[in-house]
């Protein structure tokens, strides 16, 4: 029992160090930017939904294969409403989406720029070797977990 308590205490202290910013792996750099990135992605999903809901309320539905494709964006650019207020609302929704996309792209570039100097970059590269794991996903995973060595076996990780 004493061994288990000691390991839990050490894990707790390691987590505290990560949050407090004293982790030598440099994890806090990404722990501060990754949540901002995920909030931006969430904002983008909401903005997409707001625009699509607005269009459906006004009887406009895209007949193509998928939303937010080039064809969908071209279709959005051709839409015109009879009432000026509706046209302004649609344009503002689109403008909001464009701003959020710019913020997402800016955060992505900043994360990629910080990555080469991060001590856990080799871990990120190793995780990217897994099929379907993109760079930003790997960065997020590693920033959340921190040092994998703190888990003595896979069961502790789960």
Short mmCIF file of C-alpha atoms in Angstrom, two decimals:
data_model
loop_
_atom_site.label_atom_id
_atom_site.label_comp_id
_atom_site.label_asym_id
_atom_site.label_seq_id
_atom_site.Cartn_x
_atom_site.Cartn_y
_atom_site.Cartn_z
CA UNK A 1 0.00 0.00 0.00
CA UNK A 2 2.85 2.35 0.83
CA UNK A 3 4.36 1.89 -2.65
CA UNK A 4 1.08 2.72 -4.34
CA UNK A 5 0.63 5.83 -2.20
CA UNK A 6 4.19 6.95 -2.97
CA UNK A 7 3.63 6.55 -6.72
CA UNK A 8 0.35 8.45 -6.54
CA UNK A 9 2.02 11.23 -4.58
CA UNK A 10 4.88 11.43 -7.09
CA UNK A 11 2.39 11.52 -10.00
CA UNK A 12 0.41 14.21 -8.22
CA UNK A 13 3.54 16.29 -7.69
CA UNK A 14 4.59 15.80 -11.32
CA UNK A 15 1.19 17.02 -12.46
CA UNK A 16 1.50 20.01 -10.16
CA UNK A 17 4.93 20.82 -11.61
CA UNK A 18 3.54 20.66 -15.14
CA UNK A 19 0.72 23.03 -14.28
CA UNK A 20 2.99 25.34 -12.26
CA UNK A 21 5.39 25.63 -15.19
CA UNK A 22 8.44 24.03 -13.63
CA UNK A 23 8.55 20.96 -15.86
CA UNK A 24 11.92 20.69 -17.59
CA UNK A 25 10.26 19.22 -20.69
CA UNK A 26 8.82 22.58 -21.64
CA UNK A 27 5.29 21.17 -21.63
CA UNK A 28 3.62 24.35 -20.31
CA UNK A 29 4.39 26.14 -23.57
CA UNK A 30 2.05 23.80 -25.37
CA UNK A 31 -0.32 23.44 -22.44
CA UNK A 32 -1.11 27.12 -22.78
CA UNK A 33 -1.46 27.23 -26.57
CA UNK A 34 -3.22 23.88 -27.14
CA UNK A 35 -6.39 24.84 -25.20
CA UNK A 36 -6.55 28.07 -27.17
CA UNK A 37 -6.30 26.07 -30.40
CA UNK A 38 -9.07 23.69 -29.31
CA UNK A 39 -11.30 26.59 -28.25
CA UNK A 40 -10.78 28.10 -31.69
CA UNK A 41 -11.73 24.84 -33.40
CA UNK A 42 -14.83 24.68 -31.22
CA UNK A 43 -15.69 28.29 -32.11
CA UNK A 44 -15.33 27.41 -35.79
CA UNK A 45 -17.72 24.47 -35.45
CA UNK A 46 -20.25 26.74 -33.74
CA UNK A 47 -19.87 29.45 -36.38
CA UNK A 48 -20.40 26.88 -39.13
CA UNK A 49 -23.53 25.67 -37.36
CA UNK A 50 -24.86 29.22 -36.91
CA UNK A 51 -24.51 29.95 -40.62
CA UNK A 52 -26.06 26.65 -41.69
CA UNK A 53 -28.98 27.17 -39.28
CA UNK A 54 -29.51 30.69 -40.58
CA UNK A 55 -29.58 29.42 -44.16
CA UNK A 56 -32.04 26.63 -43.33
CA UNK A 57 -34.34 29.06 -41.53
CA UNK A 58 -34.47 31.03 -44.78
CA UNK A 59 -35.03 28.03 -47.01
CA UNK A 60 -31.51 27.79 -48.43
CA UNK A 61 -29.90 24.36 -48.50
CA UNK A 62 -26.75 23.25 -50.27
CA UNK A 63 -27.41 20.43 -52.74
CA UNK A 64 -23.78 19.35 -53.10
CA UNK A 65 -21.86 16.57 -51.44
CA UNK A 66 -20.32 18.18 -48.36
CA UNK A 67 -20.34 21.44 -46.50
CA UNK A 68 -17.27 23.67 -46.34
CA UNK A 69 -15.82 22.23 -49.53
CA UNK A 70 -14.73 24.54 -52.34
CA UNK A 71 -18.07 23.94 -54.08
CA UNK A 72 -19.96 24.84 -50.91
CA UNK A 73 -17.96 28.03 -50.45
CA UNK A 74 -18.58 29.00 -54.09
CA UNK A 75 -22.29 28.39 -53.54
CA UNK A 76 -22.21 30.60 -50.44
CA UNK A 77 -20.59 33.38 -52.48
CA UNK A 78 -23.47 33.31 -54.97
CA UNK A 79 -26.26 33.51 -52.39
CA UNK A 80 -28.34 36.68 -52.40
CA UNK A 81 -31.27 37.61 -50.16
CA UNK A 82 -34.13 39.97 -51.02
CA UNK A 83 -33.99 41.76 -47.68
CA UNK A 84 -30.84 43.74 -46.99
CA UNK A 85 -30.82 42.73 -43.30
CA UNK A 86 -30.71 39.05 -44.23
CA UNK A 87 -27.85 39.66 -46.66
CA UNK A 88 -25.89 41.56 -44.00
CA UNK A 89 -26.49 38.78 -41.45
CA UNK A 90 -25.24 36.12 -43.87
CA UNK A 91 -22.17 38.17 -44.78
CA UNK A 92 -21.37 38.66 -41.08
CA UNK A 93 -21.66 34.93 -40.42
CA UNK A 94 -19.26 34.27 -43.30
CA UNK A 95 -16.89 36.99 -42.11
CA UNK A 96 -16.92 35.49 -38.61
CA UNK A 97 -16.02 32.08 -40.03
CA UNK A 98 -13.15 33.57 -42.03
CA UNK A 99 -11.78 35.33 -38.94
CA UNK A 100 -11.91 32.15 -36.87
CA UNK A 101 -10.20 30.19 -39.66
CA UNK A 102 -7.44 32.79 -39.73
CA UNK A 103 -7.03 32.49 -35.96
CA UNK A 104 -6.91 28.68 -36.21
CA UNK A 105 -4.30 28.85 -38.98
CA UNK A 106 -2.24 31.37 -37.00
CA UNK A 107 -2.28 29.17 -33.89
CA UNK A 108 -1.36 26.13 -35.98
CA UNK A 109 1.63 27.96 -37.47
CA UNK A 110 2.74 29.09 -34.01
CA UNK A 111 2.53 25.55 -32.64
CA UNK A 112 4.52 24.22 -35.60
CA UNK A 113 7.12 26.99 -35.14
CA UNK A 114 7.55 26.14 -31.44
CA UNK A 115 7.81 22.41 -32.06
CA UNK A 116 11.48 22.08 -33.19
CA UNK A 117 12.76 23.66 -29.95
CA UNK A 118 10.57 21.52 -27.70
CA UNK A 119 12.36 18.78 -25.81
CA UNK A 120 9.44 16.40 -26.45
CA UNK A 121 9.54 16.92 -30.23
CA UNK A 122 10.97 13.40 -30.82
CA UNK A 123 7.96 11.96 -28.98
CA UNK A 124 5.63 14.00 -31.17
CA UNK A 125 7.39 12.68 -34.28
CA UNK A 126 7.14 9.10 -33.01
CA UNK A 127 3.41 9.44 -32.35
CA UNK A 128 2.92 10.87 -35.84
CA UNK A 129 4.25 7.58 -37.20
CA UNK A 130 0.94 6.04 -36.14
CA UNK A 131 -1.53 5.99 -38.98
CA UNK A 132 -4.07 8.80 -38.81
CA UNK A 133 -2.25 10.93 -36.21
CA UNK A 134 -1.54 14.41 -37.56
CA UNK A 135 1.06 16.79 -36.19
CA UNK A 136 -1.32 18.99 -34.17
CA UNK A 137 -3.04 15.93 -32.70
CA UNK A 138 0.32 14.52 -31.66
CA UNK A 139 1.37 17.85 -30.12
CA UNK A 140 -1.87 18.02 -28.16
CA UNK A 141 -1.56 14.45 -26.93
CA UNK A 142 2.04 14.90 -25.79
CA UNK A 143 1.30 18.25 -24.14
CA UNK A 144 -1.56 16.69 -22.18
CA UNK A 145 0.41 13.61 -21.13
CA UNK A 146 3.79 15.22 -20.61
CA UNK A 147 6.56 12.76 -19.92
CA UNK A 148 5.46 9.22 -20.81
CA UNK A 149 8.21 7.82 -18.57
CA UNK A 150 6.15 8.67 -15.51
CA UNK A 151 3.98 5.65 -16.36
CA UNK A 152 5.77 2.43 -15.40
CA UNK A 153 3.33 0.27 -17.41
CA UNK A 154 0.48 0.74 -19.93
CA UNK A 155 -2.21 0.13 -17.32
CA UNK A 156 -1.19 3.28 -15.44
CA UNK A 157 -1.60 5.22 -18.66
CA UNK A 158 -5.20 4.10 -19.14
#
